[in-house]
Structures are given as C-alpha cells and as structure tokens.
CSV table of C-alpha atoms in Angstrom, one decimal:
chain,number,residue,atom,x,y,z
A,1,MET,CA,-39.7,-26.2,46.0
A,2,ASN,CA,-36.6,-24.2,47.2
A,3,PRO,CA,-37.8,-20.6,48.3
A,4,THR,CA,-36.1,-17.9,46.1
A,5,ASP,CA,-35.7,-14.4,47.1
A,6,PRO,CA,-37.6,-12.4,44.7
A,7,ALA,CA,-35.5,-9.9,44.6
A,8,SER,CA,-32.4,-11.4,43.3
A,9,GLY,CA,-33.8,-14.8,41.9
A,10,GLN,CA,-31.5,-16.9,43.9
A,11,PRO,CA,-32.5,-20.2,45.2
A,12,ASP,CA,-32.4,-19.8,48.6
A,13,ARG,CA,-30.3,-23.3,49.3
A,14,LEU,CA,-26.8,-24.3,49.5
A,15,SER,CA,-25.2,-26.1,46.0
A,16,ASP,CA,-25.0,-29.7,46.1
A,17,PRO,CA,-22.0,-30.9,47.3
A,18,ALA,CA,-21.1,-33.3,44.4
A,19,GLU,CA,-20.7,-30.6,42.7
A,20,THR,CA,-19.2,-27.7,44.6
A,21,PRO,CA,-15.5,-27.7,44.1
A,22,SER,CA,-14.2,-29.7,47.0
A,23,THR,CA,-10.4,-28.7,46.8
A,24,ALA,CA,-9.8,-26.7,50.1
A,25,PRO,CA,-6.9,-28.0,51.6
A,26,ALA,CA,-6.8,-30.2,54.7
A,27,GLY,CA,-7.4,-28.2,58.1
A,28,VAL,CA,-9.7,-25.5,55.9
A,29,GLY,CA,-13.1,-26.0,56.0
A,30,LEU,CA,-16.1,-23.8,54.5
A,31,ALA,CA,-17.1,-22.6,58.1
A,32,ASP,CA,-13.7,-20.9,58.4
A,33,SER,CA,-14.0,-19.1,55.3
A,34,ARG,CA,-17.6,-17.7,56.9
A,35,THR,CA,-15.7,-15.8,59.2
A,36,ASP,CA,-14.9,-12.8,56.3
A,37,SER,CA,-18.7,-12.5,55.2
A,38,SER,CA,-18.2,-9.3,54.1
A,39,ARG,CA,-16.2,-10.2,51.2
A,40,VAL,CA,-18.0,-13.2,50.2
A,41,ALA,CA,-21.0,-13.6,47.7
A,42,ALA,CA,-22.7,-16.2,45.8
A,43,PHE,CA,-21.2,-17.6,42.6
A,44,ALA,CA,-22.0,-20.8,40.0
A,45,SER,CA,-18.7,-23.0,39.2
A,46,THR,CA,-17.7,-22.8,35.4
A,47,ARG,CA,-18.2,-26.2,35.1
A,48,GLY,CA,-22.2,-25.6,35.3
A,49,ARG,CA,-24.5,-26.0,32.3
A,50,TYR,CA,-24.5,-23.1,31.0
A,51,TYR,CA,-21.1,-21.5,31.2
A,52,ALA,CA,-19.9,-23.0,27.9
A,53,VAL,CA,-22.5,-21.8,25.8
A,54,VAL,CA,-22.4,-17.9,27.5
A,55,LEU,CA,-18.9,-17.9,26.4
A,56,ALA,CA,-19.4,-19.5,22.9
A,57,LEU,CA,-21.9,-16.7,22.2
A,58,PHE,CA,-19.7,-13.9,23.9
A,59,CYS,CA,-16.5,-14.8,21.7
A,60,CYS,CA,-19.1,-14.6,18.5
A,61,ILE,CA,-20.5,-11.9,19.2
A,62,LEU,CA,-16.9,-10.0,19.8
A,63,LEU,CA,-16.0,-11.1,15.8
A,64,ILE,CA,-18.9,-10.2,14.2
A,65,SER,CA,-19.2,-7.2,15.6
A,66,ASN,CA,-15.2,-6.3,14.7
A,67,ILE,CA,-15.6,-7.3,11.2
A,68,ALA,CA,-19.3,-5.2,11.5
A,69,ALA,CA,-17.2,-2.5,13.3
A,70,THR,CA,-14.6,-1.7,9.8
A,71,LYS,CA,-17.5,0.3,8.0
A,72,VAL,CA,-18.1,4.1,9.6
A,73,ILE,CA,-21.9,4.6,9.3
A,74,GLY,CA,-23.4,8.1,9.9
A,75,PHE,CA,-26.7,8.4,10.3
A,76,GLY,CA,-27.4,12.6,9.6
A,77,PRO,CA,-25.3,13.6,12.6
A,78,ILE,CA,-24.9,11.0,14.2
A,79,VAL,CA,-21.2,9.0,13.3
A,80,THR,CA,-20.7,5.1,14.7
A,81,ASP,CA,-19.4,2.4,13.3
A,82,GLY,CA,-21.2,-1.1,12.1
A,83,GLY,CA,-20.3,-3.2,15.6
A,84,ALA,CA,-22.5,-0.3,17.4
A,85,PHE,CA,-25.6,-3.2,16.6
A,86,LEU,CA,-24.2,-5.9,18.1
A,87,PHE,CA,-21.1,-5.1,20.6
A,88,PRO,CA,-23.2,-3.6,23.3
A,89,ILE,CA,-24.3,-7.2,23.9
A,90,ALA,CA,-21.1,-8.2,24.8
A,91,TYR,CA,-21.0,-6.2,28.0
A,92,ILE,CA,-24.5,-7.7,28.7
A,93,LEU,CA,-23.1,-11.3,28.7
A,94,GLY,CA,-20.2,-9.7,30.1
A,95,ASP,CA,-22.8,-8.3,33.1
A,96,VAL,CA,-24.2,-12.0,33.4
A,97,ILE,CA,-20.9,-13.5,33.4
A,98,SER,CA,-19.2,-11.5,36.5
A,99,GLU,CA,-22.9,-11.9,38.6
A,100,VAL,CA,-23.2,-15.7,38.1
A,101,TYR,CA,-19.9,-17.1,37.9
A,102,GLY,CA,-17.4,-14.1,39.3
A,103,PHE,CA,-13.9,-12.5,38.2
A,104,ALA,CA,-12.4,-15.1,37.3
A,105,ALA,CA,-14.6,-16.6,34.6
A,106,ALA,CA,-15.1,-13.5,33.1
A,107,ARG,CA,-10.9,-12.9,32.8
A,108,LYS,CA,-11.3,-16.6,31.4
A,109,ALA,CA,-13.8,-15.5,29.1
A,110,VAL,CA,-11.9,-12.1,28.3
A,111,ILE,CA,-8.5,-14.0,27.3
A,112,THR,CA,-10.6,-16.5,25.3
A,113,GLY,CA,-12.4,-13.4,22.8
A,114,PHE,CA,-8.8,-12.1,22.6
A,115,ALA,CA,-7.2,-15.4,21.2
A,116,MET,CA,-9.9,-15.9,18.7
A,117,GLN,CA,-9.6,-12.2,18.0
A,118,LEU,CA,-5.7,-13.0,17.1
A,119,LEU,CA,-6.8,-16.3,15.0
A,120,ALA,CA,-9.5,-14.8,13.0
A,121,THR,CA,-7.0,-12.1,12.2
A,122,ALA,CA,-4.2,-14.7,11.6
A,123,VAL,CA,-6.7,-16.0,8.9
A,124,PHE,CA,-7.7,-12.9,7.2
A,125,PHE,CA,-4.3,-11.6,6.5
A,126,LEU,CA,-3.0,-15.4,4.8
A,127,VAL,CA,-6.4,-15.4,3.0
A,128,GLN,CA,-6.2,-11.9,2.1
A,129,VAL,CA,-2.2,-12.5,1.3
A,130,SER,CA,-2.9,-15.3,-1.0
A,131,PRO,CA,-3.1,-14.8,-4.7
A,132,PRO,CA,-6.7,-14.9,-5.8
A,133,GLY,CA,-8.2,-18.2,-7.9
A,134,PRO,CA,-9.6,-18.4,-11.5
A,135,GLY,CA,-12.9,-15.9,-11.9
A,136,TYR,CA,-12.1,-13.8,-8.6
A,137,GLU,CA,-12.5,-10.5,-9.6
A,138,ASN,CA,-13.1,-8.9,-6.2
A,139,GLN,CA,-9.5,-8.8,-4.3
A,140,ASP,CA,-9.2,-4.9,-4.2
A,141,ALA,CA,-12.6,-4.8,-2.2
A,142,PHE,CA,-11.4,-7.6,0.1
A,143,GLU,CA,-8.0,-6.1,0.4
A,144,ALA,CA,-10.1,-2.4,1.3
A,145,VAL,CA,-12.7,-4.0,4.1
A,146,ILE,CA,-10.1,-6.6,5.6
A,147,GLY,CA,-7.3,-4.9,5.1
A,148,PHE,CA,-8.7,-2.5,7.9
A,149,TYR,CA,-9.5,-5.4,9.9
A,150,PRO,CA,-6.3,-5.3,12.3
A,151,ARG,CA,-6.2,-2.1,13.4
A,152,ILE,CA,-9.8,-2.5,14.2
A,153,VAL,CA,-8.6,-5.6,16.1
A,154,LEU,CA,-5.5,-4.0,18.0
A,155,ALA,CA,-8.5,-1.4,19.2
A,156,SER,CA,-10.8,-3.6,19.8
A,157,MET,CA,-8.6,-6.2,21.7
A,158,LEU,CA,-7.0,-3.2,24.2
A,159,GLY,CA,-10.4,-1.3,24.7
A,160,TYR,CA,-12.4,-4.8,25.7
A,161,VAL,CA,-9.8,-6.3,27.6
A,162,VAL,CA,-9.8,-3.0,29.9
A,163,GLY,CA,-13.4,-2.4,29.3
A,164,GLN,CA,-14.4,-6.0,30.3
A,165,LEU,CA,-12.0,-6.3,33.3
A,166,LEU,CA,-13.2,-3.0,35.1
A,167,ASN,CA,-16.6,-3.9,34.0
A,168,SER,CA,-16.1,-7.3,36.1
A,169,PHE,CA,-13.4,-6.0,38.7
A,170,VAL,CA,-16.6,-3.0,39.8
A,171,LEU,CA,-19.8,-5.4,39.6
A,172,VAL,CA,-18.0,-8.3,41.7
A,173,ARG,CA,-16.2,-6.3,44.7
A,174,ILE,CA,-19.9,-3.8,44.3
A,175,LYS,CA,-21.6,-7.0,44.6
A,176,ARG,CA,-19.2,-8.2,47.6
A,177,ALA,CA,-20.1,-5.0,49.2
A,178,MET,CA,-24.1,-5.3,48.6
A,179,GLY,CA,-25.2,-8.9,48.5
A,180,GLU,CA,-27.4,-10.0,46.1
A,181,LYS,CA,-29.4,-6.9,46.6
A,182,ARG,CA,-29.3,-3.9,44.1
A,183,LEU,CA,-28.3,-5.5,40.9
A,184,TRP,CA,-29.5,-2.6,38.7
A,185,VAL,CA,-26.8,-0.4,40.9
A,186,ARG,CA,-23.7,-2.9,40.0
A,187,LEU,CA,-24.9,-3.5,36.3
A,188,LEU,CA,-25.7,0.7,35.3
A,189,THR,CA,-21.9,1.0,37.9
A,190,SER,CA,-19.6,-1.5,36.2
A,191,THR,CA,-21.1,-0.7,32.6
A,192,GLY,CA,-20.6,2.8,33.2
A,193,VAL,CA,-16.8,2.1,33.8
A,194,GLY,CA,-16.4,-0.2,31.4
A,195,GLU,CA,-17.8,1.4,28.9
A,196,ALA,CA,-15.9,4.5,29.3
A,197,ALA,CA,-12.5,2.7,28.9
A,198,ASP,CA,-13.7,0.7,26.1
A,199,THR,CA,-15.4,3.6,24.4
A,200,VAL,CA,-12.2,6.1,24.4
A,201,ILE,CA,-9.6,3.2,23.7
A,202,PHE,CA,-11.3,1.7,21.1
A,203,CYS,CA,-12.4,4.7,19.0
A,204,THR,CA,-8.8,6.3,19.3
A,205,VAL,CA,-6.6,3.7,18.2
A,206,ALA,CA,-9.0,2.4,15.7
A,207,PHE,CA,-10.7,6.2,13.7
A,208,ALA,CA,-8.2,8.7,15.0
A,209,GLY,CA,-7.0,10.6,11.7
A,210,VAL,CA,-10.1,8.5,10.1
A,211,ILE,CA,-13.0,10.3,11.5
A,212,PRO,CA,-12.0,14.2,11.3
A,213,GLY,CA,-12.3,16.8,13.7
A,214,TRP,CA,-15.5,17.4,15.9
A,215,ASP,CA,-17.1,14.2,14.1
A,216,PHE,CA,-15.0,12.1,15.5
A,217,LEU,CA,-15.4,13.2,19.4
A,218,GLY,CA,-19.4,13.5,18.4
A,219,TYR,CA,-18.6,9.6,17.7
A,220,VAL,CA,-16.8,8.9,20.8
A,221,ILE,CA,-19.4,10.7,23.3
A,222,PHE,CA,-22.6,9.0,20.7
A,223,GLY,CA,-20.5,5.8,21.1
A,224,PHE,CA,-20.6,6.0,24.8
A,225,VAL,CA,-24.0,7.1,25.4
A,226,TYR,CA,-25.5,4.7,23.1
A,227,LYS,CA,-23.9,1.1,24.9
A,228,VAL,CA,-24.9,2.4,27.8
A,229,ALA,CA,-28.4,3.5,26.5
A,230,VAL,CA,-29.2,-0.1,25.4
A,231,GLU,CA,-28.0,-1.6,28.7
A,232,VAL,CA,-30.7,0.3,30.3
A,233,ILE,CA,-33.1,-0.4,27.7
A,234,LEU,CA,-32.4,-4.1,27.8
A,235,MET,CA,-32.1,-4.5,31.7
A,236,PRO,CA,-35.6,-5.7,32.3
A,237,VAL,CA,-33.7,-8.5,30.0
A,238,THR,CA,-30.7,-9.2,31.8
A,239,TYR,CA,-32.8,-9.2,34.6
A,240,ARG,CA,-34.4,-12.4,33.7
A,241,VAL,CA,-31.6,-14.2,32.0
A,242,ILE,CA,-29.1,-13.9,35.4
A,243,LYS,CA,-32.4,-14.9,37.5
A,244,VAL,CA,-32.4,-17.9,35.4
A,245,PHE,CA,-28.9,-18.9,35.4
A,246,LYS,CA,-28.9,-17.9,39.0
A,247,LYS,CA,-31.8,-20.7,39.4
A,248,HIS,CA,-30.9,-23.3,36.7
A,249,GLU,CA,-27.0,-23.5,38.1
A,250,HIS,CA,-27.2,-25.6,40.9
A,251,THR,CA,-23.8,-25.0,42.1
A,252,TYR,CA,-24.6,-21.6,42.8
A,253,SER,CA,-24.3,-20.5,46.2
A,254,VAL,CA,-22.0,-18.8,48.8
A,255,ASP,CA,-20.6,-22.4,49.2
A,256,THR,CA,-18.9,-22.4,45.8
A,257,ASP,CA,-17.0,-18.9,46.7
A,258,LEU,CA,-15.8,-20.4,49.9
A,259,ALA,CA,-14.9,-23.4,48.3
A,260,ARG,CA,-12.6,-21.3,45.8
A,261,ARG,CA,-10.8,-18.9,48.6
A,262,ALA,CA,-10.3,-21.6,50.8
A,263,ALA,CA,-8.8,-23.5,47.8
A,264,ARG,CA,-6.3,-20.8,47.7
A,265,VAL,CA,-5.2,-21.0,51.1
C-alpha cells in the first residue's frame, strides 16, 4: 500500500519508470530539474488510462450543450438558455483535466472540442441545405432550430476557448505556487475567471439583439452566477473525482512534470 496525502488524494510515490516519459536529452536528468521546485507540480501523463475517456465526455458535453443552447428559456424573471443544464459540467471536467494532467492536456482538450464543434456545424449545414425527402414535412422547423446553430457555435467557440484556457492556466499556475494543498482555492478562482470571460463572450455573440434590454443584462449575470454556483455545489463530487484519478493514474507524480520540462530543454 502506498501512503496517501488525505488532503489531496495524491499517492505518496514516484511514478513507475516504465510509464513515465523518458525523453530527457542526454546530460539532463530529472534531478537536475528539481532545483526549480517552486514551478514543479505533480501531473499525470495523457497516455494514462482515463484521459481519453474524460476527453470524449468533455467533447460530448460541449456538442450537446450547444444544440440545447439554441432555445432561450424563461423561468419567471430568470432568462437563460438550454445549455445551462449541462454546460457547467464542462468546466468541472476542465478542472479535472487541468488538475490531474496539466495545462498542455487541457489545451489539447480545448482544441479537440473546437474541432468537433466545427465538424458538427459543417454536418448540420449540409443536412439543412439538402432537399427534404418524400414525406418529410419539418424542413422549416429544422431550419428554425439548426439555422441558429452556427451563431451559437461561433459564440460558444469564442467563449469556450478563451474561458477554458484561462480556467486551466489559472488553475495550473496556482497549483505550481501552492502545491497539492487548498484545491478548493484553485477550483473556485480558476472557474470564476474562466466562467466570467466565457459568459460575457458567449452571451454577447449569441444573443445580443435577440434578448432585449435589461433581460439581456439579467441573462449575462444569471449565467455567470449559476455556473459558479454549480461548481460550488458539486465541489465535493469534483474533489472525489480528482482524488480517484490521482490515485489510479499511475504516472501521477512530480517526475512526470520534470520529464516534460526536461524534454523541452
């Protein structure tokens, strides 16, 4: 049994040498990189057993949320869109990826999600402009919903690229400064920064001129408060998921980060 830090869930071990990248150039060892310990943190390799699963789930949530976001929803004075039901989970998954696998892995997830959004937009456009077959009488309804999708995708991609990259960058920088302690600080801080940028960009591009006046301002404010509230409410779940990932990803160690740094020398 490996001893475990109860605060972070990080196994108190170095990674298996067979699973740790060994790409350091000749003459540059892992021990040489330890001198800059203030900038070193524990991460796992993206070749680990779970990264591909989280990446796939991340992309699915983005696609589903953007389709759902084509509908504006009103609960009394509260105005939002259908993406509100699922999209906050994308930021929780972004936190998991950033905390466990690092900024480069989060950037890869953002780029992959971006590519999947473009693919979905292209396919929906081709379906929309294709002539309806015999017996299909819902072309106008289909165009009314999917025809708005490119604007949603543009808004989502701009907001999500800026927001997710900021979210990951802030989280990883705080982790490098504070180590494994106070996970809640980096989760809340990174989410607050990322969601603020994402919400303002998305709402402005997607619904400026569609939702009128003060309703639009309320839409922006509610969107930000709601997404951060979901992060806070689900933080115990996020903690548990991150702890499980750190425990079962065998490359999760400081040596993985050191090897990555050595490979860039």
